Every structure is written in structure tokens, then in C-alpha cells.
Coordinates of C-alpha atoms in Angstrom, one line a residue:
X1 CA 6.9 -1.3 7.0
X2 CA 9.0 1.0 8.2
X3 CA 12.4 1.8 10.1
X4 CA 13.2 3.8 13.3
X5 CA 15.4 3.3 16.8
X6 CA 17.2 1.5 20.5
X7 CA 18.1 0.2 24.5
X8 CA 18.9 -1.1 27.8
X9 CA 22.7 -2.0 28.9
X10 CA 21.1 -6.0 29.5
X11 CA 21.5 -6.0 25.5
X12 CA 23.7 -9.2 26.5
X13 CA 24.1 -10.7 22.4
X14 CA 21.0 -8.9 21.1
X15 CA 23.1 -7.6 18.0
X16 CA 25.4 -10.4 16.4
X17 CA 22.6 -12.0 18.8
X18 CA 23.4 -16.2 18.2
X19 CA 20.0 -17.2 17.2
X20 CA 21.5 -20.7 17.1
X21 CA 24.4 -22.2 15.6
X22 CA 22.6 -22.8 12.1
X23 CA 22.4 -19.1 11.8
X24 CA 25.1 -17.8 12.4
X25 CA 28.3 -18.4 10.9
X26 CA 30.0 -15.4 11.6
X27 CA 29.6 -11.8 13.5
X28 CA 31.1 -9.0 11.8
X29 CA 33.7 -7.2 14.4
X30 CA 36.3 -4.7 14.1
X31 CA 38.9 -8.1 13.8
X32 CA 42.2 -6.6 12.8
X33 CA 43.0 -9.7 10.3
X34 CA 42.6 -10.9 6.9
X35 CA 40.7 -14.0 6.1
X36 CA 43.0 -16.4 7.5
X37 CA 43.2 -14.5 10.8
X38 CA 46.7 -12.7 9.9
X39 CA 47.5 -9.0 8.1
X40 CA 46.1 -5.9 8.3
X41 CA 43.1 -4.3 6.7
X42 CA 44.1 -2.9 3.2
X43 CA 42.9 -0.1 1.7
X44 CA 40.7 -0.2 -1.3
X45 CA 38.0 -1.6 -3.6
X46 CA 34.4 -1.1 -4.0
X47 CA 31.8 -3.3 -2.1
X48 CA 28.8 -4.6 -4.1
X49 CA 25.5 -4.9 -1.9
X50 CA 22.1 -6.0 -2.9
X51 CA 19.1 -4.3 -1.3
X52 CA 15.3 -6.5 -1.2
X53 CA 13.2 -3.1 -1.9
X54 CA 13.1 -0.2 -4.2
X55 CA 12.8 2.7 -2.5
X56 CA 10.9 5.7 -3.8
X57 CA 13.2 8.1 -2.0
X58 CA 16.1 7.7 -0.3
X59 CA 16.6 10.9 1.7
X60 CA 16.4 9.3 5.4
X61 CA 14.2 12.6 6.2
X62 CA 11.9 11.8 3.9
X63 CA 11.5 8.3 4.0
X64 CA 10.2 5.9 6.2
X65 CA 12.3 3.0 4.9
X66 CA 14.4 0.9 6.5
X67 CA 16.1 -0.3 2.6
X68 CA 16.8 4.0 3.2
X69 CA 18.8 3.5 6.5
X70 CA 21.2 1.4 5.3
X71 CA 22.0 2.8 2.1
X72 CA 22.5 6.6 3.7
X73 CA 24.1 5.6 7.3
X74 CA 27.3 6.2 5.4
X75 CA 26.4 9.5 3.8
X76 CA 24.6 11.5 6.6
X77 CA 26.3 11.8 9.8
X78 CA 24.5 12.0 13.4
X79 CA 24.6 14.5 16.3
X80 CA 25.3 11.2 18.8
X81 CA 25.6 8.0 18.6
X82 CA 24.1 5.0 20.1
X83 CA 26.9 2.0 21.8
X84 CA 25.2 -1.1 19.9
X85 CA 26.6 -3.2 22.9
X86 CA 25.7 -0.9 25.7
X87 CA 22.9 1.4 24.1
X88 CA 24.7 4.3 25.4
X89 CA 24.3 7.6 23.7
X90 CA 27.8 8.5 23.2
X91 CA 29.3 11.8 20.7
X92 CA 29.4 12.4 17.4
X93 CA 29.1 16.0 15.6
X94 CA 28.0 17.3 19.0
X95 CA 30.4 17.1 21.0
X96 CA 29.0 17.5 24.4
X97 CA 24.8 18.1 25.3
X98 CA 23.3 19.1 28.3
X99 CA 18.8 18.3 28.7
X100 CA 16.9 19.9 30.8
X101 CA 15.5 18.0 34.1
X102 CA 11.8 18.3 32.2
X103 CA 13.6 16.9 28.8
X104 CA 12.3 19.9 26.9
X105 CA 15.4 21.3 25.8
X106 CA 18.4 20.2 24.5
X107 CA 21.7 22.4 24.5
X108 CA 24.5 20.8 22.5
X109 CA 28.2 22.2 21.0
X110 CA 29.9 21.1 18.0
X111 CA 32.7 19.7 16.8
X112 CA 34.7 21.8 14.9
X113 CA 35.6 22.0 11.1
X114 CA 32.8 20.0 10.0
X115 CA 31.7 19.9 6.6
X116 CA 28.8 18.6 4.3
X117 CA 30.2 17.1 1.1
X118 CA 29.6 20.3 -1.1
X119 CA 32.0 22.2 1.2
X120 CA 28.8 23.7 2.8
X121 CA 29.4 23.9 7.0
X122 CA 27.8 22.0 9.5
X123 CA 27.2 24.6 11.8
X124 CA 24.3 25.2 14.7
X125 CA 22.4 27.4 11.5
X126 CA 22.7 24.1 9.9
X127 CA 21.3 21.9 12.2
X128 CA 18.4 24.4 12.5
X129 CA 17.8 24.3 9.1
X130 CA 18.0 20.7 8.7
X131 CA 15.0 20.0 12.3
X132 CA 12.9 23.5 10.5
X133 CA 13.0 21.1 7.5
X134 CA 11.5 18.0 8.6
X135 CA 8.7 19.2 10.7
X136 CA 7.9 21.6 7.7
X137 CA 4.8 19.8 5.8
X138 CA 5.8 20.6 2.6
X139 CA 8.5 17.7 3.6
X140 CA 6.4 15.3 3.8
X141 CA 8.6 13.8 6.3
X142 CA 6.9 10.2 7.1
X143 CA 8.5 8.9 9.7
X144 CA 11.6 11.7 10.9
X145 CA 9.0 14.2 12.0
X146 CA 7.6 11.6 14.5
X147 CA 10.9 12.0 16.5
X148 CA 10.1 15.9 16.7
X149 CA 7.1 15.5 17.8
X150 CA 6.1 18.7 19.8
X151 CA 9.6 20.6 18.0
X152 CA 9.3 24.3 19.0
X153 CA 12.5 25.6 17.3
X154 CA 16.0 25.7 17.7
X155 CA 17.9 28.9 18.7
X156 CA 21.2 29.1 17.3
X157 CA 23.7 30.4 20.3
X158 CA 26.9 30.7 18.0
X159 CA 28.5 29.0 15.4
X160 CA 28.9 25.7 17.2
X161 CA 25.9 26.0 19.9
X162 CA 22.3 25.6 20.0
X163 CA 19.2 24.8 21.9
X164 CA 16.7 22.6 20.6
X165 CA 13.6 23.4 22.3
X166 CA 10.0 21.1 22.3
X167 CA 6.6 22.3 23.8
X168 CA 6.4 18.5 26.2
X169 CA 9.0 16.5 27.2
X170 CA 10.8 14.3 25.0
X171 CA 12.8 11.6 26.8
X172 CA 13.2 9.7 23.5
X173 CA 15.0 12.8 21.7
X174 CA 19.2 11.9 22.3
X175 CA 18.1 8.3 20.8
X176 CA 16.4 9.6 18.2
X177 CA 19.1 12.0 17.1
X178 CA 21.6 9.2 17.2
X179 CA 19.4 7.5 14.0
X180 CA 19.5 8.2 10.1
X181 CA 16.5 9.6 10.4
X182 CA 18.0 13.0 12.1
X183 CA 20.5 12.6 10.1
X184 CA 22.2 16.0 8.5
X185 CA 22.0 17.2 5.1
X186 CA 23.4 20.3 3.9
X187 CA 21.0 23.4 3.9
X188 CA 22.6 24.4 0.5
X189 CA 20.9 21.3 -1.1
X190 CA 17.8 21.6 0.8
X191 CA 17.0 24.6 -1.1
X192 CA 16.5 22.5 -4.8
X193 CA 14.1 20.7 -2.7
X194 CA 12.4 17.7 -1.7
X195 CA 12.2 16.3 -4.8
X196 CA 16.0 16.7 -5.5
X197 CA 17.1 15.2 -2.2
X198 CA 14.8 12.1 -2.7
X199 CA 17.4 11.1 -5.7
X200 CA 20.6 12.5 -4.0
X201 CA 20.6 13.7 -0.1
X202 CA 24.2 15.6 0.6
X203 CA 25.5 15.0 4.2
X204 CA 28.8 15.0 5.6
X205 CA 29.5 11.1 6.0
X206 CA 32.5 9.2 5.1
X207 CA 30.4 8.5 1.6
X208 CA 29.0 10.6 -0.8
X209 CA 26.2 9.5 -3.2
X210 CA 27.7 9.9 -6.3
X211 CA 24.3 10.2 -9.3
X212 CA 20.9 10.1 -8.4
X213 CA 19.3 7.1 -7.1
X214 CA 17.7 5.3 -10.3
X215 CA 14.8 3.4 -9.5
X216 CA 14.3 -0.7 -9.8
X217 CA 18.5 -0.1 -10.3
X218 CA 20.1 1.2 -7.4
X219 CA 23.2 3.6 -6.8
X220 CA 26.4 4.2 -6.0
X221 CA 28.5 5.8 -3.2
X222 CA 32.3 6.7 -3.0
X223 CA 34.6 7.4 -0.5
X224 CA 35.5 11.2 0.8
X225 CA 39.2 11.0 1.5
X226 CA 38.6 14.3 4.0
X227 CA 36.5 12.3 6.2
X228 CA 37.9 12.9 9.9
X229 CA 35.2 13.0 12.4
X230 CA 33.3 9.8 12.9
X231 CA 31.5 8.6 15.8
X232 CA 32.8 8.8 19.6
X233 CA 35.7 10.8 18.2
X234 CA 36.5 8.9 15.3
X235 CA 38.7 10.6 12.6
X236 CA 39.7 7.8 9.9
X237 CA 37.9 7.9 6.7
X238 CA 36.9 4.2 5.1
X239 CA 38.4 1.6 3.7
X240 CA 36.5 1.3 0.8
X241 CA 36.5 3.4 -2.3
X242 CA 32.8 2.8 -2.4
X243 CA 29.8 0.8 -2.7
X244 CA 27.2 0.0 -4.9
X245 CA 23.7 -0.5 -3.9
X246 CA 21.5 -2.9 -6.3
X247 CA 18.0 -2.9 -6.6
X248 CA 17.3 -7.0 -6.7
X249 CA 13.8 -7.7 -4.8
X250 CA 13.8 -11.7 -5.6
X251 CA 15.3 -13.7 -3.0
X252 CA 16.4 -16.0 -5.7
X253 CA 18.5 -13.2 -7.6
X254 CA 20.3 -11.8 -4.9
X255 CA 21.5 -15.2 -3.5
X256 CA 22.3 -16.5 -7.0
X257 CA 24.3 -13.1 -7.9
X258 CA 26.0 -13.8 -4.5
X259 CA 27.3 -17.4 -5.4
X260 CA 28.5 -16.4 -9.3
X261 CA 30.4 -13.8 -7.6
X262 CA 28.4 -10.9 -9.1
X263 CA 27.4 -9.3 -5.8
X264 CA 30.1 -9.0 -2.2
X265 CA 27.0 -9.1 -0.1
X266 CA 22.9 -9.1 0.3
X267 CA 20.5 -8.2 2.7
X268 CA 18.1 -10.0 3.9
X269 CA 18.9 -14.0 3.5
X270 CA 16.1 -16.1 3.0
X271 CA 16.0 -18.4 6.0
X272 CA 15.8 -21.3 4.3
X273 CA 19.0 -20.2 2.4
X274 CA 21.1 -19.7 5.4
X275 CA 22.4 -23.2 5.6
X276 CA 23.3 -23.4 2.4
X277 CA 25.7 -20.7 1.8
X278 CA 27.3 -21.5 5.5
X279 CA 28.2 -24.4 4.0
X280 CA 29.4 -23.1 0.8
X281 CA 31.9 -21.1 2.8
X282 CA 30.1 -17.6 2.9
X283 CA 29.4 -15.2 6.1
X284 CA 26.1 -15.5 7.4
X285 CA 25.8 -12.3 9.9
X286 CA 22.8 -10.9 12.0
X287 CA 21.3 -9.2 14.3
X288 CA 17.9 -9.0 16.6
X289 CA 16.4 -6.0 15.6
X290 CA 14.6 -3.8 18.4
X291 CA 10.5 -1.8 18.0
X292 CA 7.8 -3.0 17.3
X293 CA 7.6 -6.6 15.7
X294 CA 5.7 -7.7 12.4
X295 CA 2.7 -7.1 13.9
X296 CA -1.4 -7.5 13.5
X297 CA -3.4 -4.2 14.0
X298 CA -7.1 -4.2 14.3
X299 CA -8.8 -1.4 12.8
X300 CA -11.4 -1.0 15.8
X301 CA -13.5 1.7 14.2
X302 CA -15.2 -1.9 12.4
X303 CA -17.4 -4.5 14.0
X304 CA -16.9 -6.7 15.1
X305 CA -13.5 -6.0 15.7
X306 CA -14.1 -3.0 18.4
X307 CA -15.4 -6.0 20.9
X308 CA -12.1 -7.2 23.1
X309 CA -13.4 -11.0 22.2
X310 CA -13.6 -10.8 18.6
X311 CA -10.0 -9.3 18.6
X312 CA -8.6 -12.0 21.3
X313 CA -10.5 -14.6 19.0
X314 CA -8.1 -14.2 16.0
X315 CA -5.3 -13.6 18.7
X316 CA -6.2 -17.2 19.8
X317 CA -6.3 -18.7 16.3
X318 CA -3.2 -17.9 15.3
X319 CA -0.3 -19.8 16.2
X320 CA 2.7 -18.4 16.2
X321 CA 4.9 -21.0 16.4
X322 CA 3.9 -22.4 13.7
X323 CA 5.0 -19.8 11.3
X324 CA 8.3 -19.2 12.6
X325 CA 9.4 -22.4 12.2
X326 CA 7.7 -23.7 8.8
X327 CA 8.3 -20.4 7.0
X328 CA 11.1 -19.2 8.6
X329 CA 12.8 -22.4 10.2
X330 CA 13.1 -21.0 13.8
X331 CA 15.3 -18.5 13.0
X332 CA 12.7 -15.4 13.7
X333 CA 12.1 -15.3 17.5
X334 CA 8.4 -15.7 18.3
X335 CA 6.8 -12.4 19.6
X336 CA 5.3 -12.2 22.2
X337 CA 4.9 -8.5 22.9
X338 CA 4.4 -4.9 20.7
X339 CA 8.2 -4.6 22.1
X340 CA 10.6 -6.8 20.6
X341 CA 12.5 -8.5 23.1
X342 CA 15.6 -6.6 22.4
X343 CA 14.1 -3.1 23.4
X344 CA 14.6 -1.3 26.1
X345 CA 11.8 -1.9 29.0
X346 CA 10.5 -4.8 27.2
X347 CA 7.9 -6.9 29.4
X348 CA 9.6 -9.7 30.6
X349 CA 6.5 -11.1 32.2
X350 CA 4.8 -11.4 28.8
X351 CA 7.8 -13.6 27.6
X352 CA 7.1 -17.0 26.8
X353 CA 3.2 -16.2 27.3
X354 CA 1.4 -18.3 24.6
X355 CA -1.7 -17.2 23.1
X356 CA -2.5 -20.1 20.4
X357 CA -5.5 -21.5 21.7
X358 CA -7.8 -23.3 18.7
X359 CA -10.8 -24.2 21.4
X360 CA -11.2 -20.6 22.7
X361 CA -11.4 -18.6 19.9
X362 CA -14.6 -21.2 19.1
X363 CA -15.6 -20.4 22.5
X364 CA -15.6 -16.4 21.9
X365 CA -16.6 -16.9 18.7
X366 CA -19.8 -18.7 20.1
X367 CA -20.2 -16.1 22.5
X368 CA -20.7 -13.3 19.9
X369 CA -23.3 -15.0 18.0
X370 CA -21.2 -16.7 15.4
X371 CA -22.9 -20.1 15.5
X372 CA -24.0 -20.5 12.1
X373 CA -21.6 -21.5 9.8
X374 CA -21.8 -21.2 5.4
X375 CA -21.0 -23.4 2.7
X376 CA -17.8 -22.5 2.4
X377 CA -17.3 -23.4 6.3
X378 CA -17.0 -19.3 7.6
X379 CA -18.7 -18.4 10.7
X380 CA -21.9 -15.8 9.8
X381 CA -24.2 -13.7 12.1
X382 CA -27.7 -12.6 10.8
X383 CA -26.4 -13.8 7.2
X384 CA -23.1 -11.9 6.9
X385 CA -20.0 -13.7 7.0
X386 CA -17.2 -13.2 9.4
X387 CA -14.4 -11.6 7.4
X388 CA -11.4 -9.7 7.9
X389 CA -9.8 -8.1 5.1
X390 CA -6.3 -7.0 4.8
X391 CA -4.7 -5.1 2.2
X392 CA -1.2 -6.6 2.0
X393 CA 1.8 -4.7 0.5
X394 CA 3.1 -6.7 -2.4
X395 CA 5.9 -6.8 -3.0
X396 CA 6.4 -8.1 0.0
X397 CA 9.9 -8.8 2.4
X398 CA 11.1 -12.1 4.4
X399 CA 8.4 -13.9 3.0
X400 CA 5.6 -11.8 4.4
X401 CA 2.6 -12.7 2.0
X402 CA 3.3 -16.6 2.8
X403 CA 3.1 -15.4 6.3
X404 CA -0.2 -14.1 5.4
X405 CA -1.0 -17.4 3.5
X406 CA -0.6 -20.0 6.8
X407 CA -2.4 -17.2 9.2
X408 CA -5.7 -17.1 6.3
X409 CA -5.7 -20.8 6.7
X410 CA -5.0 -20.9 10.9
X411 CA -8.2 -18.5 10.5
X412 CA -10.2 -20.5 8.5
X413 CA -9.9 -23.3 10.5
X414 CA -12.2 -21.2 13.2
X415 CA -14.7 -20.3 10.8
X416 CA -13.0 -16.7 10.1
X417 CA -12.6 -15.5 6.5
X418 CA -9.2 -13.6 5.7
X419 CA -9.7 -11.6 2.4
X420 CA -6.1 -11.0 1.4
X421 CA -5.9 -8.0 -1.4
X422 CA -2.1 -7.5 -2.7
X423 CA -1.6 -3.8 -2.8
X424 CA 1.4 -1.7 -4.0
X425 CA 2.7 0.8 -1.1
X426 CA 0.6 4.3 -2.3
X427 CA -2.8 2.3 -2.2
X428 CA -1.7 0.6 0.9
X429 CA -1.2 4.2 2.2
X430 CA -4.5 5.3 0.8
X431 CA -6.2 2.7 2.6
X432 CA -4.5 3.3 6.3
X433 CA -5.8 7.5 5.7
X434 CA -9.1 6.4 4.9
X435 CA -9.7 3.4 7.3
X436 CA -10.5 1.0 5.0
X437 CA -8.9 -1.8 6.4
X438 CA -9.4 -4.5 9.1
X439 CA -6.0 -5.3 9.2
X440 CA -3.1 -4.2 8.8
X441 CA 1.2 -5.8 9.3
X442 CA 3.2 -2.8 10.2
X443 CA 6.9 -3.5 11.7
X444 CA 9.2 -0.5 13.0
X445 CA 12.9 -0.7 13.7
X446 CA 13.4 1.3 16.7
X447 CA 15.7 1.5 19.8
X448 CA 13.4 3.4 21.9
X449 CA 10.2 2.0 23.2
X450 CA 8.6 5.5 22.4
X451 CA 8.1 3.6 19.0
X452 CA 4.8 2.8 20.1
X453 CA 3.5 6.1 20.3
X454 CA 3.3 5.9 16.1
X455 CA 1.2 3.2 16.3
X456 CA -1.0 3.4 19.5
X457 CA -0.9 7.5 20.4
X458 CA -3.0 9.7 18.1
X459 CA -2.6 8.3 14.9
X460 CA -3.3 5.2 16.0
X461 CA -3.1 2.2 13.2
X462 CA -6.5 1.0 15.7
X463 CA -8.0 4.2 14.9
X464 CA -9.2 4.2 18.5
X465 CA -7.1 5.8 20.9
X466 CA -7.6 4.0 24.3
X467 CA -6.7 6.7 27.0
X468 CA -4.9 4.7 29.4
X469 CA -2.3 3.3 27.0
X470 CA -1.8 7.0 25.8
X471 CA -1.4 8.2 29.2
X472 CA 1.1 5.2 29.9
X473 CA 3.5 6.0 26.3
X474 CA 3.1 9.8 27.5
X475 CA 4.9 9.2 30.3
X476 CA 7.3 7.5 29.4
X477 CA 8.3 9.5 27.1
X478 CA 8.0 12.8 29.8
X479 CA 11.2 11.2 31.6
X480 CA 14.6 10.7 31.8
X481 CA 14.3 8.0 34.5
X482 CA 14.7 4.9 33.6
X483 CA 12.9 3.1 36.6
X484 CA 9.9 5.3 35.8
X485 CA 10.4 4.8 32.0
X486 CA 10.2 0.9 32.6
X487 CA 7.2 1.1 34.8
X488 CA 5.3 3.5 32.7
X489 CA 6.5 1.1 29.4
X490 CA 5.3 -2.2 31.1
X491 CA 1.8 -0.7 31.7
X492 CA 1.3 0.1 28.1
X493 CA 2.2 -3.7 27.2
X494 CA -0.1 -5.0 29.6
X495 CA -3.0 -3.1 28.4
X496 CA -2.2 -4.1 24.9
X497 CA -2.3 -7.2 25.6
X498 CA -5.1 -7.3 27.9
X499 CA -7.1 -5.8 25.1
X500 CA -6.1 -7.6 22.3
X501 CA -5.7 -4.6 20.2
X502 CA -2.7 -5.9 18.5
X503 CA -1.3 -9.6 17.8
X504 CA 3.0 -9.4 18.0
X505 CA 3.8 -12.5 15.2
X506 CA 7.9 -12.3 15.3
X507 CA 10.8 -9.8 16.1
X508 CA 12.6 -9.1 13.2
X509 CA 16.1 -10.2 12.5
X510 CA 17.9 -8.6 9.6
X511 CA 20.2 -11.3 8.3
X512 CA 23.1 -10.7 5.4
X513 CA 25.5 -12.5 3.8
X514 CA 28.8 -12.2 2.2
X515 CA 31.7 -13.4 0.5
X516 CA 34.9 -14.6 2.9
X517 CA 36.8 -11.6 1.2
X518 CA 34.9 -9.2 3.3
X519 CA 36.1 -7.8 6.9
X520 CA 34.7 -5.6 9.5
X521 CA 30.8 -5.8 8.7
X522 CA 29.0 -4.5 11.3
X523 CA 25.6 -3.5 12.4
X524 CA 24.2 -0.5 14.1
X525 CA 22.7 -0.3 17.5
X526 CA 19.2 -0.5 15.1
X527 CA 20.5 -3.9 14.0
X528 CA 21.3 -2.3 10.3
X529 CA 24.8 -3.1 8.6
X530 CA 27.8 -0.7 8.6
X531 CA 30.1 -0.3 6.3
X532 CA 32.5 2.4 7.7
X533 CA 34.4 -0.1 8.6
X534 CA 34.7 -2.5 5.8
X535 CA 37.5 -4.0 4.0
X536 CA 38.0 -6.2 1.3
X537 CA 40.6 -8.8 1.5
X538 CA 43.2 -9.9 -1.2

């Protein structure tokens, strides 16, 4: 549903993570070799890459898209950068930072000579104008303005210093900063407006988007030979002279454009083609993605689904294990919290903790009064059926709606009815402002466990706000230590799952392939690819 952040030094394989031998034929790395394991990286060539979704927009302060963050990692660049091995927060275009001990203000200094790709400079007025942007409304910032939550200004103190300033802590800032999302676009093109950036966002990355973004097509990127200040100090431009991103939402299309030679690389392999084109001689990369997990969220403003037992019912039903390995062949970890397991301050205790449990969802279902049972087999109370209806967002990724598909039938086998309603994104939208949902799939890429404040603090997808998970996300996000962060972190798992209010299905795993010409593929500490890096061999 969306994309976001990450953490912990234990990270121990979580990005280029082996999910198992069948999955993963090779890890991208920053190997110094050609093909064969001999030569240098040569200069040159553009890189073909086939995206799953269309976005609407793809300025990263804008959208909420993860199909975004890949396509614009290249073009806007970061104040820090997040270690994908360690998780530490490490320079980029600020150059050193200083937070205060109550982590409501940020000082940082930049690196010098700086430029967005229209010659504009990235100075501190910059910056400024880029944070005054996103948490402006007329933004419409859906995702980017979560990570200033609380923003109280920035106060420029020179060319290259500044002081970003929030009115309660904000542990999760550095991380946040470190993300697409925060990424920098130059003020000069901020003043066409929103509208103009959502087709072609200007930063100061080693890639430039060269037309606008054409929708249900894609676009295209080049290289900026001037490019000398990447991450931790970095000062070499790409490889590449470019890439171009293509619009191909059927799994079938993007594989098949793969093999005929058509496309250098795709995102998002279908599982069951993983195998196939390992053994066909292509690069099957991946990585363990960090947030929240596909995910069920009650809506718990209905009945019966405000009652803890109604909600653990359905939690009960489903069986998790099932689904990831008939739809997805074992390849997608089973979830077993609202943290995927390769976030920071993940609950180990809830690890390995099965839920699927056929006999007492009967049991609780009994206990609510759902004795009687309808033609059709559904469980009913004082004549109405026992339904659940969930608008689904078609098109859908990684097999999602068959997803929805086994867990209707799991349901149905306990007398629940699961109304599944294909919706396209806006009316999914509509739906989650106006409640009328029971449930709902969100997932959310992030490397910070403050994710969960999106989902379970005020705007809560349960549209209940339970005050002792609030209080639990609120302070962990109100320190920088990390023993207090874990401890504060844990609780709010626990009383998730104690109450049922969401049901974790799998972590998500973004999985690419790509022809044995191309080097250096990478992925982010988000578990997105990189292609500063890249290189296309002879």
C-alpha cells in the first residue's frame, strides 16, 4: 500500500537476506568484476527496468508509493544515509548533525557546492523550503508529512547551517531523513507546483528525469556527468547513461519481456517464476523488507468487530502458512507480528507464535451468539449474517487478490462471509476517509518501528485509538535510547496482539531479476534496488 523506512545492527542477512537456496541466485554487491569474475566495470549504456504499478505521481513528496522510491532514489538525494548492513545513519548532503537530548531539534551543516539539476543550490534556504513544502496542505503530501509530524520550522543559520525544530520529540527523524521520501527537490521547481513535480521532481541525484512521467508508459532518466557528492562521502557519478522505467503491471509481460531480451531487469518476480529464470541463467536478487507486513486491519468502529473475540476469531481462521507456501511457495516469511522481523525492536517473543486455530474461532464464534448457521453455510445472529467486507485495491501486487481468495475460503470454512469488492486506489481511498470498510491490507516499507504510529496513533486504519498502544508508540518515538525504544516498541506489539486488532499475514520481500550482463545491483537499507552503482557488462 505504501512505502516508508529501517534498523538494528543484528540485521545479520536481512537485505540480500538467503530466503533459501531456491531464491536466491545471486546478491547484487559492489563486486569489482565482469560476468566471469574478471575486468573492471565499464562505463556506459542504459539499463531497462520494468516497474509492477503505475504511479499517479512520482514526486517521492507527494506520493505514498513504494513503485515512487525506486524510480526517484537516483534523482533526489538525502541529508543522511542509512548503512543497509549496519542501519547506521551515516552522511550525505549534511555533512555532520548534532540532536538535542529531547530529540526536538536537529542542527545539521552542509556539504558544499551542491546543486539541484537546474543549477539551482542546495543550500539550508533550500532545505527549508523543501520541509515548509511537504507539511504545507496544499501538498497533499500522503505519506512524507507523516515523518514531520509535529514540524515547527526550520531556521536557516547561514548558507550551509540550519535547525530543524518539532513541537515533541522525534527519535525517528535522522531515519526518516535518510529515505526518498525527505528527499530534496529544488525550490525553483517547487514554485510550478504540485502538479508539475508529480510528472518531473528536480533534485540533485546522479540522475535526472529527463520528460515527464507518462502514465501506463513509464520514463526515463539520464546520467549527470557533474555528479560528485554521493552518500558517506561519495563523489563518482554512475556508470550508466541512464535508465528507463516501464510501466508493465502483468507478471506475465514483464518476465516474458525479460527472457526476449526486451527489458535488463524487473521488479517484483513472481514466486513461482523464480526457479525458472535461475535456471535459465538469470539473477534472481532480494531482499527482506522492514514496517509493517501485508497486514489485516479491523475497522472497530463496526460490530461485531469492536469485541476482542470476534477479531481473534478471524485471527484464528486464518492460516498463515498456508498462503505463503501455496501462493507464494515459501518464499514470503510468515508474519507473525505488525513489525516485520527485519525491523528494529521487533518482538522476538512473538516469533514463531502460531495463531491458526480452526476449533477456536468456532468456540468464540459460539460464544458471541453465532450458532445459527444459513443456506449458504455463514454463521448469522438474529437473522443477519456474519460478514466482513473488504474493499480490495485491484490492480493488485504479488498476487495479493489470490491472497484474498484462499483467506475468503479459510473464512468460510467457520461460517464467516468475506465480501471481496475490487476497487481502484481513489475509491479505495474514499472508503478508508469515510469508514466504510471492515477490512482493510495495508503494508508499509519502513526502517523505523515508528511506522506504526500511521496505522495505530491517531489516524488509526482501526478507527479506534486504544490509549495504551498510543502511549507505548509515543514513547518510543520521544527517545534516542535504544534500550528504552525496544522496551517501549515490544509493549505496543504485545498489546496488538493481545487485542487482535490487526492479523500480520507475511513480511514482504521485494524480489528482482536480471540479465547476467548486469553488475553492482543493490538494495537500499529499505530493501529497494539501487542503481548508482550499476554496470552493464560487454
Amino acid at each position: 500500500m505504501r512505502g516508508g523506512t529501517r534498523w538494528r545492527g543484528r540485521w545479520a542477512g536481512v537485505l540480500c537476506g538467503v530466503l533459501g537456496a531456491t531464491l536466491l541466485a545471486a546478491c547484487g554487491s559492489d563486486d569489482e568484476s565482469d560476468g566471469n569474475g574478471t575486468g573492471a566495470p565499464r562505463q556506459g549504456g542504459r539499463l531497462t527496468y520494468a516497474i509492477d504499478l503505475n504511479p499517479t505521481c512520482i514526486d517521492p513528496q507527494q506520493s505514498a508509493s513504494a513503485t515512487v522510491q525506486v524510480i526517484t532514489r537516483g534523482v533526489v538525494d538525502s541529508l543522511v544515509t542509512q548503512d543497509p548492513k549496519t542501519g547506521a545513519i551515516k552522511p550525505w548532503i549534511a555533512t555532520s548533525w548534532t540532536v538535542s537530548e529531547d530529540a526536538r531539534e536537529y542542527t545539521f551543516k552542509l556539504r558544499h557546492g551542491v546543486t539541484f539539476s537546474d543549477g539551482t543550490p542546495l543550500d539550508a534556504a533550500a532545505v527549508k523550503a523543501n520541509f515548509d513544502r511537504i507539511v504545507d496542505p496544499a501538498t497533499k503530501s500522503t505519506f512524507s508529512a507523516i515523518y514531520l509530524r509535529g514540524y515547527g520550522g526550520t531556521t536557516v543559520q547561514g548558507k550551509d547551517a540550519f535547525t530543524v525544530r518539532f513541537s515533541a520529540p522525534n527519535a525517528p527523524f535522522l531515519q526518516a531523513a535518510s529515505t526518498a521520501f525527505l528527499g530534496l527537490e529544488s525550490p525553483a521547481s517547487l514554485t510550478k507546483g504540485p502538479e508539475a513535480t508529480c510528472l518531473k521532481p528536480v533534485g540533485s541525484g546522479p540522475f535526472t528525469v529527463n520528460d515527464k512521467y507518462i502514465s501506463q508508459k513509464g520514463v526515463t532518466v539520464s546520467r549527470r556527468a557533474d555528479y560528485a557528492w554521493g552518500p558517506d562521502g561519495g563523489t563518482q557519478a554512475t556508470r550508466l547513461d541512464g535508465l528507463d522505467f516501464r510501466v508493465l503491471p502483468e507478471d506475465r509481460v514483464r518476465v516474458n519481456s525479460l527472457q526476449s531480451g526486451e527489458l535488463d531487469a524487473v521488479a517484483n518476480v513472481p514466486t513461482g517464476d523464480v526457479k525458472k529464470l535461475q535456471s535459465a541463467g538469470y539473477q534472481v536478487l532480494s531482499a527482506r523488507q522492514p514496517g509493517l507486513p501485508y497486514t489485516l486491519f479491523f475497522n472497530e468502529q463496526h460490530s461485531p468487530w469492536s469485541e476482542p473475540e470476534a477479531r481473534k476469531a478471524v485471527r484464528a481462521a486464518i492460516d498463515q502458512d498456508q498462503i505463503v507456501n501455496s501462493i507464494y511457495g515459501g518464499q514470503y516469511p510468515h508474519a507473525y507480528s505488525v513489525l516485520a522481523k527485519a525491523t528494529p525492536h521487533y518482538l522476538a517473543t512473538l516469533n514463531g507464535r502460531k495463531t491458526y486455530d480452526p476449533a477456536q474461532a468456532n468456540r468464540l464464534l459460539d460464544g458471541l451468539g453465532y450458532t445459527q448457521r444459513d443456506g449458504a453455510g455463514y454463521r448469522t445472529k438474529d437473522g443477519k449474517r456474519l460478514t466482513l467486507e473488504w474493499p480490495l485495491r485491484s490492480p493488485s501486487q504479488k498476487q495479493k487478490a489470490v491472497v484474498a481468495q484462499l483467506i475468503q475460503q479459510q473464512l468460510k470454512s467457520v461460517g464467516i462471509q468475506l465480501v471481496l469488492t475490487p476497487v481502484s486506489v481513489p475509491v479505495q481511498q474514499v472508503a478508508i476517509q469515510k469508514g466504510t470498510y471492515d477490512l482493510l491490507d495495508p503494508s508499509v516499507v519502513s526502517a523505523d518501528p515508528n511506522v506504526l504510529i500511521a496505522d495505530f496513533g491517531p489516524d488509526s486504519l482501526t478507527r479506534v485509538v486504544d490509549p495504551q498502544i498510543l502511549a507505548a508508540l509515543t514513547a518510543g518515538a520521544s527517545t534516542l535510547d535504544p534500550a528504552k525504544r525496544q522496551a517501549a516498541y515490544a509493549q505496543a506489539q504485545q498489546l496488538i496482539f493481545d487485542r487482535a486488532d490487526a492479523i500480520p499475514i507475511f513480511d514482504e520481500v521485494y524480489i528482482a531479476a536480471a540479465a547476467s550482463k548486469v553488475r553492482g545491483l543493490t538494495f537500499d537499507a529499505q530493501g529497494y534496488p539501487l542503481f548508482s552503482g550499476v554496470w552493464l557488462a560487454g
